[in-house]
XYZ file of C-alpha atoms in Angstrom:
555
model
C 0.193 0.168 -0.291
C 1.268 3.406 -1.153
C 2.355 5.662 2.294
C 0.707 8.777 0.631
C -2.676 7.865 1.992
C -1.451 8.216 5.414
C -0.004 11.696 4.756
C -1.812 14.500 5.445
C -3.699 15.811 1.972
C -4.453 19.292 3.993
C -0.475 20.290 5.576
C 0.852 22.245 2.512
C -2.194 24.071 3.136
C -2.180 25.048 6.456
C 0.332 28.074 7.414
C -0.869 29.073 11.638
C -1.040 27.257 14.471
C -4.687 27.627 14.758
C -5.746 26.452 10.844
C -5.443 22.898 12.181
C -7.886 20.275 10.998
C -8.331 18.849 14.321
C -10.508 16.496 13.268
C -8.502 14.776 10.447
C -5.708 14.478 12.357
C -6.836 12.552 15.047
C -8.736 10.475 12.571
C -5.777 9.821 10.493
C -4.177 8.776 13.908
C -6.773 6.550 14.785
C -6.880 4.563 11.811
C -3.310 3.590 11.904
C -3.211 3.008 16.050
C -6.375 0.802 15.243
C -3.375 -1.398 12.390
C -1.199 -1.098 15.288
C -2.564 -2.698 17.551
C -3.936 -5.784 15.052
C -0.299 -6.581 13.370
C 0.235 -7.300 17.302
C -2.597 -9.242 18.096
C -1.345 -10.921 15.116
C 2.760 -10.542 16.073
C 3.043 -9.734 13.012
C 6.383 -7.611 14.103
C 7.387 -6.102 10.592
C 3.945 -5.405 9.711
C 3.934 -3.066 13.976
C 7.260 -1.975 12.939
C 5.853 -0.423 9.886
C 3.128 0.904 11.171
C 5.023 2.564 14.042
C 7.381 4.440 11.081
C 4.840 6.091 9.415
C 1.931 7.386 12.482
C 5.835 8.763 13.587
C 6.634 10.789 10.382
C 3.085 12.095 9.915
C 2.161 15.590 10.121
C -0.750 14.805 11.931
C 1.118 12.200 15.090
C 3.751 15.700 14.964
C 0.874 18.720 15.855
C -1.109 15.336 17.752
C 2.182 15.359 20.028
C 2.664 19.866 20.328
C -1.136 18.702 21.707
C -0.320 17.279 24.278
C 2.012 19.012 26.038
C 1.359 21.986 25.402
C -1.919 22.110 27.084
C -0.902 19.209 30.217
C -0.568 20.208 33.570
C 3.755 20.544 32.814
C 2.996 22.521 30.426
C 5.131 25.933 32.173
C 7.213 23.282 33.867
C 10.649 24.353 31.616
C 13.978 21.485 30.962
C 17.521 22.274 31.033
C 17.349 25.178 27.036
C 14.450 26.970 29.836
C 12.422 27.516 27.031
C 8.049 26.671 27.125
C 5.293 26.952 23.885
C 3.471 29.544 25.073
C 1.904 30.607 22.119
C 0.629 29.139 18.655
C 3.356 31.015 16.827
C 6.159 28.777 18.937
C 3.123 25.147 18.426
C 3.587 25.917 15.042
C 7.596 25.987 15.402
C 7.621 22.927 16.967
C 5.526 20.789 15.074
C 9.033 21.118 12.084
C 11.679 20.172 14.512
C 10.129 16.629 16.260
C 12.265 14.619 13.450
C 13.733 11.760 14.208
C 17.353 12.401 11.589
C 19.583 13.931 14.165
C 18.317 14.349 16.965
C 19.492 13.932 20.147
C 17.673 14.508 24.206
C 19.425 16.799 26.505
C 19.897 16.264 29.694
C 16.949 15.649 32.482
C 16.613 19.025 34.862
C 16.225 16.624 37.949
C 14.224 17.911 40.698
C 12.396 16.434 44.171
C 9.282 16.088 45.859
C 8.179 15.182 49.308
C 7.108 11.812 49.516
C 4.698 10.326 52.105
C 7.222 9.044 53.752
C 9.197 12.044 54.329
C 11.867 10.860 51.401
C 12.269 12.733 48.402
C 11.298 10.929 45.294
C 13.273 12.694 42.271
C 12.355 14.336 39.118
C 13.747 13.930 35.667
C 11.848 16.848 33.677
C 12.573 17.104 29.534
C 13.056 19.834 27.442
C 9.229 21.140 25.124
C 11.430 19.241 22.102
C 11.984 15.941 24.610
C 8.969 15.808 25.707
C 6.238 16.339 22.309
C 9.038 13.407 20.524
C 8.285 11.631 24.059
C 4.353 12.406 23.043
C 4.748 11.020 19.013
C 6.485 8.440 19.660
C 3.869 7.099 22.574
C 0.702 7.304 20.418
C 2.589 4.052 17.612
C 4.052 2.495 21.051
C 0.758 2.701 22.951
C -1.301 0.661 21.028
C 1.286 -2.036 21.443
C 1.216 -1.533 25.266
C -2.143 -2.101 25.518
C -2.645 -4.389 23.306
C 0.270 -6.628 25.361
C -0.515 -5.839 28.753
C -1.640 -8.026 31.820
C -5.589 -7.811 32.320
C -5.643 -6.938 36.026
C -3.064 -4.033 35.487
C -4.960 -0.764 35.946
C -1.800 2.419 35.945
C -1.178 4.471 33.615
C -3.268 2.943 30.835
C -6.091 5.109 29.221
C -9.629 4.576 30.402
C -8.159 2.951 33.610
C -7.810 3.729 37.420
C -7.179 3.179 41.017
C -11.212 2.828 40.991
C -10.494 0.166 38.900
C -7.563 -1.568 40.325
C -9.354 -1.351 44.085
C -13.093 -2.306 43.455
C -10.686 -6.020 40.866
C -9.491 -6.245 44.639
C -13.099 -5.994 45.827
C -13.815 -9.132 43.737
C -10.365 -12.218 43.854
C -11.301 -11.345 47.855
C -14.825 -10.762 49.044
C -17.102 -14.238 49.219
C -16.511 -16.365 50.957
C -14.273 -18.869 49.360
C -12.016 -16.688 47.753
C -8.152 -16.297 49.188
C -8.015 -15.709 52.263
C -3.556 -14.574 52.753
C -2.105 -11.489 50.360
C 1.166 -10.627 48.801
C 1.376 -7.415 49.341
C 4.267 -5.875 46.249
C 6.375 -3.132 46.200
C 9.412 -2.854 44.076
C 12.585 -0.829 44.823
C 12.687 2.015 42.933
C 10.803 0.652 40.062
C 11.981 3.486 37.768
C 15.706 3.912 39.462
C 16.959 1.030 38.387
C 14.658 -1.012 35.266
C 17.394 -2.352 33.397
C 18.097 -0.412 30.091
C 19.603 -3.594 28.140
C 16.573 -5.489 29.419
C 13.531 -2.520 28.417
C 15.678 -1.914 24.639
C 16.244 -5.307 23.612
C 12.118 -6.334 24.619
C 9.830 -2.956 24.260
C 8.544 -3.143 20.319
C 9.089 0.361 19.015
C 12.581 2.711 17.467
C 15.494 1.059 19.844
C 18.090 4.262 18.637
C 15.656 6.573 20.053
C 14.199 4.933 22.990
C 18.675 4.370 23.695
C 19.196 8.424 23.458
C 16.426 8.695 26.421
C 17.357 6.027 28.367
C 20.960 7.412 28.586
C 20.522 11.006 27.921
C 21.261 12.173 31.296
C 20.629 14.810 33.509
C 21.702 18.057 35.796
C 21.984 18.225 39.293
C 23.551 20.893 40.917
C 24.674 22.371 38.039
C 26.879 18.426 37.234
C 26.474 16.292 34.586
C 25.610 12.750 35.690
C 24.635 9.630 33.076
C 22.309 7.316 33.665
C 23.343 3.659 33.738
C 19.120 2.484 35.154
C 16.333 3.662 35.629
C 14.034 5.969 32.989
C 13.005 9.109 34.027
C 9.761 9.967 36.918
C 8.362 12.964 34.414
C 9.225 11.377 30.313
C 5.915 11.708 28.728
C 6.125 7.692 27.920
C 7.765 6.388 30.719
C 5.271 4.926 32.586
C 4.026 2.994 29.442
C 8.225 1.699 29.261
C 7.667 0.504 33.222
C 4.484 -0.891 32.288
C 5.662 -3.706 29.558
C 9.123 -4.191 31.622
C 6.066 -5.329 34.725
C 3.356 -7.192 32.639
C 3.964 -11.042 31.846
C 3.534 -11.101 35.537
C 0.447 -12.153 35.131
C 1.141 -15.330 32.489
C 4.363 -16.758 34.155
C 1.294 -17.409 37.890
C -1.037 -18.300 35.588
C 1.579 -20.303 33.908
C 2.661 -21.570 37.401
C -0.868 -22.302 39.851
C -3.404 -22.250 36.471
C -5.914 -19.914 34.469
C -8.655 -17.853 36.626
C -12.062 -20.658 36.380
C -10.106 -23.345 35.806
C -10.231 -26.199 38.927
C -5.672 -25.977 39.266
C -7.050 -21.431 40.465
C -9.741 -23.586 42.655
C -6.905 -24.454 44.268
C -4.314 -22.058 45.073
C -6.965 -19.009 44.630
C -3.764 -17.185 42.527
C -5.097 -14.084 41.515
C -3.082 -10.403 41.113
C -4.257 -6.355 40.504
C -1.490 -4.307 39.877
C -1.466 -0.725 39.690
C 1.408 0.368 38.539
C 4.791 -0.660 40.171
C 2.242 -1.280 44.236
C 0.510 -5.375 43.084
C -1.133 -7.750 45.132
C -1.363 -11.258 44.984
C -3.498 -13.649 46.800
C -2.909 -17.062 47.672
C -4.872 -20.098 49.855
C -2.141 -20.042 52.439
C 0.776 -17.888 54.155
C 3.709 -20.683 53.195
C 1.979 -20.920 49.900
C 2.494 -17.033 49.471
C 5.070 -17.235 51.317
C 7.400 -20.220 49.407
C 5.913 -20.083 46.339
C 4.438 -16.691 44.789
C 6.877 -14.829 46.194
C 10.622 -16.134 44.730
C 8.070 -16.260 40.993
C 7.951 -12.620 41.114
C 11.584 -12.457 42.898
C 12.499 -13.867 40.172
C 10.649 -12.401 37.206
C 12.215 -8.928 38.707
C 15.355 -9.797 38.735
C 15.491 -10.420 35.214
C 14.159 -6.193 34.210
C 16.825 -4.881 36.779
C 14.579 -4.762 39.886
C 13.924 -6.528 43.366
C 10.975 -5.887 46.243
C 11.556 -3.689 48.376
C 11.518 -5.628 51.854
C 9.827 -3.121 54.396
C 6.929 -3.127 52.054
C 6.689 -6.046 50.761
C 4.362 -9.000 53.207
C 1.945 -11.340 53.477
C -1.430 -10.781 55.302
C -4.929 -12.087 56.370
C -7.616 -11.026 55.272
C -9.473 -10.382 58.216
C -6.025 -8.059 59.017
C -6.602 -5.894 56.989
C -4.374 -3.419 54.233
C -3.593 -1.026 52.941
C -4.183 -0.499 49.323
C -3.523 2.882 46.297
C -4.965 4.555 49.635
C -7.687 3.039 51.190
C -7.554 -0.353 53.557
C -9.117 -3.689 52.146
C -10.232 -5.728 54.941
C -13.124 -8.189 55.766
C -15.041 -8.080 59.411
C -17.240 -10.587 60.949
C -17.116 -12.459 57.508
C -18.225 -9.208 55.134
C -15.909 -7.386 53.180
C -15.776 -3.074 53.472
C -13.074 -0.807 52.159
C -12.503 2.049 52.811
C -9.929 5.397 53.660
C -6.985 4.613 54.821
C -6.391 5.483 58.507
C -2.099 6.620 56.988
C -4.839 8.147 53.591
C -6.821 10.435 56.217
C -4.287 11.872 58.688
C -1.575 12.598 55.476
C -4.879 14.660 53.884
C -6.427 16.456 57.379
C -2.563 17.056 58.062
C -1.728 18.984 53.901
C -4.981 20.906 55.661
C -3.609 22.239 59.003
C -0.390 22.545 57.296
C -1.679 25.326 54.550
C -4.101 26.757 57.427
C -0.356 27.632 59.723
C 1.257 28.983 56.995
C -1.263 31.525 55.845
C -3.027 32.747 59.042
C -3.860 36.315 57.538
C -5.026 35.472 54.080
C -8.945 36.502 53.996
C -11.346 33.679 54.486
C -12.232 33.769 50.656
C -8.658 32.228 49.665
C -8.945 30.082 52.584
C -11.840 28.665 50.678
C -10.798 28.881 46.849
C -7.793 26.435 49.029
C -9.725 23.586 50.311
C -12.795 23.527 48.019
C -11.032 21.908 45.311
C -8.669 19.810 47.808
C -11.936 18.672 49.380
C -13.974 17.867 46.046
C -10.508 16.060 44.695
C -10.557 13.524 47.559
C -14.175 12.632 48.334
C -14.758 12.137 44.099
C -11.481 9.001 44.758
C -13.211 8.321 47.720
C -16.217 8.242 46.464
C -16.258 4.567 45.274
C -15.669 3.088 48.845
C -17.506 2.992 51.783
C -16.703 6.309 53.160
C -20.038 7.965 53.739
C -18.679 8.179 57.858
C -14.862 9.787 56.841
C -16.700 11.412 55.019
C -18.416 13.505 58.307
C -15.672 12.364 60.028
C -13.756 14.651 57.779
C -16.197 17.640 58.002
C -15.887 17.815 60.970
C -12.190 17.997 62.342
C -12.049 20.582 59.301
C -14.331 22.632 61.088
C -12.725 22.344 64.511
C -9.174 23.439 61.607
C -11.337 26.827 60.287
C -12.834 27.700 64.151
C -8.943 27.381 65.693
C -7.957 29.866 63.001
C -10.474 32.206 62.771
C -10.173 32.036 67.082
C -6.340 32.765 66.164
C -6.893 36.056 63.891
C -9.430 37.413 66.454
C -8.257 37.264 69.192
C -10.141 39.976 71.079
C -13.569 38.882 69.338
C -16.570 37.094 71.569
C -17.333 33.681 69.748
C -20.522 34.762 68.491
C -19.133 37.139 66.598
C -16.642 35.247 64.953
C -19.615 32.484 64.164
C -21.933 34.808 63.216
C -18.932 37.122 60.826
C -17.635 33.577 59.030
C -20.481 30.790 59.811
C -24.138 30.244 58.641
C -26.657 28.419 57.458
C -26.993 27.162 54.365
C -30.492 24.611 53.915
C -30.241 22.092 56.109
C -26.363 22.426 57.143
C -25.338 24.856 60.143
C -21.847 26.073 60.516
C -20.698 26.625 56.926
C -17.525 28.767 56.871
C -18.800 30.898 54.234
C -16.709 34.669 53.350
C -18.634 37.500 50.978
C -18.234 37.743 47.049
C -17.040 41.442 46.729
C -20.268 43.651 46.664
C -22.940 41.892 46.258
C -25.948 41.394 48.000
C -26.262 38.110 49.855
C -23.537 36.504 47.331
C -21.090 34.486 49.350
C -18.674 31.305 48.695
C -19.550 28.471 50.855
C -16.344 25.543 51.258
C -17.768 22.826 50.390
C -19.923 20.066 52.598
C -17.998 16.791 52.231
C -20.584 14.499 54.218
C -22.681 15.671 50.616
C -20.510 14.547 48.589
C -22.728 11.137 47.505
C -21.469 7.719 47.752
C -22.184 5.502 44.381
C -20.875 2.357 43.057
C -18.601 2.258 40.369
C -18.540 -0.077 37.046
C -15.154 -2.196 36.619
C -14.127 -2.405 33.246
C -13.617 -4.939 31.611
C -9.912 -5.908 31.845
C -9.865 -7.520 28.257
C -11.333 -4.330 26.849
C -8.785 -3.591 24.053
C -9.627 1.020 23.003
C -7.400 0.673 20.412
C -9.537 -2.318 18.764
C -12.331 -1.881 16.367
C -14.264 -4.212 18.953
C -14.299 -2.255 21.500
C -15.458 0.530 20.201
C -19.023 0.844 21.191
C -18.434 -0.279 24.401
C -15.824 2.995 24.982
C -18.030 4.744 23.789
C -19.925 4.039 26.760
C -17.796 4.242 28.965
C -16.807 7.037 27.747
C -20.318 7.977 28.878
C -20.952 6.832 32.117
C -18.136 8.361 33.553
C -18.450 11.614 32.242
C -21.607 12.031 33.230
C -20.453 10.856 37.118
C -18.252 13.378 37.335
C -20.554 16.713 36.284
C -23.761 15.078 37.959
C -24.308 17.824 40.075
C -23.769 20.579 37.236
C -27.649 19.364 35.241
C -27.392 22.037 33.178
C -23.313 21.533 31.705
C -24.398 18.122 31.449
C -27.634 19.080 29.120
C -25.154 21.317 27.487
C -22.342 18.462 26.191
C -26.344 15.771 25.989
C -26.622 18.143 23.093
C -23.388 17.804 21.296
C -23.899 13.833 21.423
C -21.179 14.410 23.759
C -18.608 15.666 21.094
C -16.264 18.797 21.434
C -18.109 20.730 18.387
C -14.630 22.394 16.912
C -12.440 18.861 16.536
C -15.391 16.211 16.691
C -13.652 14.534 18.828
C -15.514 12.811 23.038
C -15.021 14.459 26.497
C -13.768 12.473 28.681
C -13.794 12.974 31.923
C -10.309 13.478 32.633
C -10.278 16.901 30.082
C -10.484 20.360 31.161
C -13.134 22.082 29.600
C -14.876 26.271 28.609
C -18.211 27.359 28.573
C -18.258 29.020 25.180
C -21.353 32.229 24.973
C -22.273 31.076 20.908
C -23.999 34.993 20.953
C -21.493 36.592 23.265
C -22.882 38.418 25.794
C -21.192 41.800 25.143
C -23.304 41.524 22.019
C -26.770 40.698 24.171
C -25.913 37.258 24.407
C -27.105 35.310 28.082
C -26.281 32.339 30.379
C -29.555 29.715 28.824
C -28.765 26.590 27.048
C -29.344 27.324 23.413
C -26.980 29.277 23.679
C -23.475 27.431 25.697
C -21.797 24.950 23.864
C -18.812 23.448 26.092
C -15.849 23.086 24.291
C -12.519 21.687 24.658
C -9.487 24.676 25.937
C -7.377 24.709 22.662
C -10.419 24.863 20.176
C -12.188 28.021 22.428
C -9.301 29.846 22.134
C -8.979 28.623 17.999
C -12.407 30.403 18.086
C -11.888 33.235 19.556
C -9.092 33.666 16.906
C -11.056 32.889 15.344
C -9.604 31.222 12.840
C -12.675 27.756 13.585
C -15.861 28.281 13.832
C -18.860 26.402 14.978
């Protein structure tokens, strides 16, 4: 087949960033990714290599790669060259720089972020160009990784989340006849110690480019350091490389203890769930996990240059419970209950207390603006489990912190004066921390109530579903719609807008997901007499909204 069909005919007509036809770009890349996934399923590695090369040389993939790195959270974080692509002109010029020939990545900028245990986690920040190159090759690698992935691996994979991993734990452990013992596994410095030789020999992508990324080194305190092992945390492609290194353990366990729902598996009840580098393996007895399963896992990890953390790798009975992904999984008198872990709750409350202690004189509106996203994010993470009692406890503890904060800054005032100034009654809620909205009459900012967050049932993704194969396309369309609906369930106006648009952005024609950032656009501007009625509103991706206002796109 001629490769000219995969070169966008519109590329020579494009003169600027905002004139790119995103619908056509995403369509072309998606078609190539589907072909890569099919070739991977058929073990046709020669065709996989040809299709990957075709994809990374296409204009569409390069444009999407630049768009991704200039619209994510790290878009304002520069690498060692201090360069960011903040304007449409810079983004347009960046597309032309994504070439394999003569490409040489620059060293990573090393920074450290605190971990929950008090230690610091090293991050390597690539330059914008290197990030875009990684995003480009990730478009070609991800269909392969998804097709080869372990069924019950849920970390850093499209459409999969911590909630899916926790739900799989419930499936494996909740019944009376389920396994009673759990091996909690944690890999020591997973990203830092993965063998470069193993990655180069086993990752199906351009070996020359991969080797350059792995050996690029990093700069810390002005000095250059070589990287002899590991894949840097901070790179876009690093999570997929780590996932592919860890994939295969589920098949190894099944080869020893039998596939699920077979006679062999009923005898051992060995089941596996992994999220990134944290995993659990269930078993019928402590001896089975300790003497048979653990040596197999250690041998699998050693082949990849990894080892298990002695401190965090434990074997626990389900009646004692264990913490996994910030949640506690435990049976109480034979009944499985999953709750937020005590450690996770303490860490969250400490974060709020530290903020209040370091901001003793800011206005109440700033406190609300800071705490509301924290409360909303924490509750949304835990809303799928038995968390209603913990949400009430959270409200109580936050109220106590805020009351002390108010008393401290108004030490000479009476308690009733403080109560009347900061705490209002809203509906059936008393003592709601509030702050006036500027000069507007009877307008207040309100602190969110954790106990008002609705506990819901999470529907786990199908283990074998692959978003790059045509037979699963309708399933993922329904899944994205259901999760989008839940993510904006509290805003019926927004839901009606996106429903009227068939759940798609009207500019790029791509379906919205619960992870997307979006803006609400007024069809007739308010300065021109437009109103806030649903008929005059549209939901658009942030970049698409900019295109509308730049005049380069129309609805």
